[in-house]
Amino acid sequence: MITLTFTIKSLINLSVFMNIFMDGGPLFMSLILICLLVSIAFLVMGFSKINKASEKSAKLLKLAADSSLLGLVMGFLGSVLGLISAFDSVQALGEPDPAIFAGGLRVSLLTATFGLFTFVVARIGILILRSFLSSESKIE
């Protein structure tokens, strides 16, 4: 019974995340998710090559930094485009309804938030990998 309850709660939480993902706009949210996954993949490969080839690990660190920055920029680009569409809908209606305007702002901020999340997660991994690389170079 406890397992069934835990599974149902997990599915509900997954459904909430999927709704947020779709509300932010599937195109930009997918691109930001790809940047997050690529950054994590570069970091994992960098950690796996830290003892064998530190120069390759340093190159993977730079690639992770670039992909995390791309995720951040994509988030803000999606946010700006969301704001433009929110203002367009307000202009088309003539009299701005606060509920429509607030909904447009919410959608535009979701991509920026996910881009910031991608950047922060990748940056934490980059800092850890950079500290391992600097300690490896001191040993040699």
Coordinates of C-alpha atoms in Angstrom, one line a residue:
M1 CA 0.0 0.0 0.0
I2 CA 2.8 2.4 0.8
T3 CA 4.5 1.6 -2.5
L4 CA 1.3 2.3 -4.4
T5 CA 0.9 5.6 -2.6
F6 CA 4.5 6.6 -3.3
T7 CA 4.1 5.7 -7.0
I8 CA 0.9 7.7 -7.3
K9 CA 2.6 10.7 -5.7
S10 CA 5.6 10.3 -8.0
L11 CA 3.3 10.3 -11.0
I12 CA 1.4 13.4 -9.8
N13 CA 4.7 15.2 -9.3
L14 CA 5.9 14.1 -12.8
S15 CA 2.6 15.4 -14.2
V16 CA 3.1 18.8 -12.5
F17 CA 6.6 19.0 -14.0
M18 CA 5.3 18.1 -17.4
N19 CA 2.6 20.8 -17.2
I20 CA 5.3 23.4 -16.2
F21 CA 7.5 22.1 -19.1
M22 CA 4.7 22.4 -21.6
D23 CA 3.5 25.8 -20.2
G24 CA 7.0 27.2 -20.8
G25 CA 6.8 26.4 -24.4
P26 CA 8.0 23.0 -25.6
L27 CA 10.5 24.3 -28.2
F28 CA 12.6 26.4 -25.8
M29 CA 12.1 24.2 -22.8
S30 CA 13.3 21.2 -24.9
L31 CA 16.4 23.1 -26.2
I32 CA 17.3 24.1 -22.6
L33 CA 16.8 20.5 -21.5
I34 CA 19.1 19.4 -24.2
C35 CA 21.7 21.9 -23.0
L36 CA 21.4 20.6 -19.5
L37 CA 21.8 17.0 -20.6
V38 CA 24.8 17.8 -22.8
S39 CA 26.4 19.8 -20.0
I40 CA 26.0 16.9 -17.6
A41 CA 27.3 14.4 -20.2
F42 CA 30.4 16.6 -20.7
L43 CA 31.0 16.8 -17.0
V44 CA 30.6 13.0 -16.5
M45 CA 33.1 12.4 -19.4
G46 CA 35.4 15.0 -17.9
F47 CA 35.3 13.3 -14.5
S48 CA 35.9 9.9 -16.1
K49 CA 39.0 11.1 -17.9
I50 CA 40.5 13.1 -15.1
N51 CA 43.2 10.6 -14.2
K52 CA 44.0 9.4 -17.7
A53 CA 44.0 12.6 -19.8
S54 CA 43.7 15.8 -17.9
E55 CA 44.0 17.9 -21.0
K56 CA 41.0 16.2 -22.5
S57 CA 39.2 16.7 -19.2
A58 CA 40.0 20.4 -19.4
K59 CA 38.5 20.5 -22.9
L60 CA 35.4 18.8 -21.8
L61 CA 35.1 21.3 -18.9
K62 CA 35.2 24.2 -21.4
L63 CA 32.5 22.4 -23.5
A64 CA 30.3 22.0 -20.4
A65 CA 30.8 25.7 -19.6
D66 CA 29.8 26.6 -23.2
S67 CA 26.7 24.4 -23.2
S68 CA 25.5 25.7 -19.8
L69 CA 25.9 29.2 -21.0
L70 CA 23.9 28.3 -24.1
G71 CA 21.1 27.0 -21.9
L72 CA 21.1 30.2 -20.0
V73 CA 20.9 32.4 -23.1
M74 CA 18.2 30.2 -24.6
G75 CA 16.2 30.6 -21.5
F76 CA 16.4 34.4 -21.7
L77 CA 15.7 34.3 -25.4
G78 CA 12.5 32.3 -24.7
S79 CA 11.6 34.7 -21.9
V80 CA 12.0 37.8 -24.2
L81 CA 9.9 36.1 -26.9
G82 CA 7.3 35.2 -24.3
L83 CA 7.1 38.8 -23.1
I84 CA 6.7 40.0 -26.7
S85 CA 3.8 37.6 -27.3
A86 CA 2.2 38.6 -24.0
F87 CA 2.4 42.3 -25.0
D88 CA 1.1 41.4 -28.4
S89 CA -1.9 39.7 -26.9
V90 CA -2.6 42.7 -24.6
Q91 CA -2.3 45.1 -27.5
A92 CA -4.7 43.0 -29.6
L93 CA -7.3 42.9 -26.9
G94 CA -7.2 46.7 -26.4
E95 CA -8.1 46.7 -22.7
P96 CA -5.5 44.6 -20.9
D97 CA -7.0 42.0 -18.6
P98 CA -4.6 41.4 -15.7
A99 CA -5.2 37.7 -15.8
I100 CA -4.1 37.4 -19.4
F101 CA -1.1 39.6 -18.8
A102 CA -0.1 37.6 -15.6
G103 CA -0.4 34.3 -17.6
G104 CA 1.9 35.6 -20.3
L105 CA 4.4 36.8 -17.7
R106 CA 4.3 33.4 -16.0
V107 CA 5.0 31.6 -19.3
S108 CA 7.8 33.9 -20.2
L109 CA 9.5 33.5 -16.8
L110 CA 9.4 29.7 -16.9
T111 CA 12.0 29.5 -19.7
A112 CA 14.3 32.0 -17.9
T113 CA 14.0 30.0 -14.7
F114 CA 14.8 26.7 -16.4
G115 CA 17.7 28.3 -18.2
L116 CA 19.0 29.6 -14.8
F117 CA 18.6 26.2 -13.3
T118 CA 20.5 24.6 -16.1
F119 CA 23.3 27.1 -15.7
V120 CA 23.6 26.7 -11.9
V121 CA 23.6 22.9 -12.0
A122 CA 26.2 22.8 -14.7
R123 CA 28.3 25.5 -12.9
I124 CA 28.4 23.5 -9.7
G125 CA 29.7 20.5 -11.6
I126 CA 32.2 22.7 -13.4
L127 CA 33.5 24.1 -10.1
I128 CA 33.9 20.6 -8.7
L129 CA 35.7 19.3 -11.9
R130 CA 37.9 22.4 -12.0
S131 CA 39.0 21.8 -8.3
F132 CA 39.8 18.2 -9.1
L133 CA 41.8 19.3 -12.2
S134 CA 43.8 21.8 -10.2
S135 CA 44.5 19.2 -7.4
E136 CA 45.6 16.7 -10.1
S137 CA 48.0 19.2 -11.7
K138 CA 49.5 19.9 -8.2
I139 CA 50.2 16.2 -7.7
E140 CA 52.0 15.7 -11.0

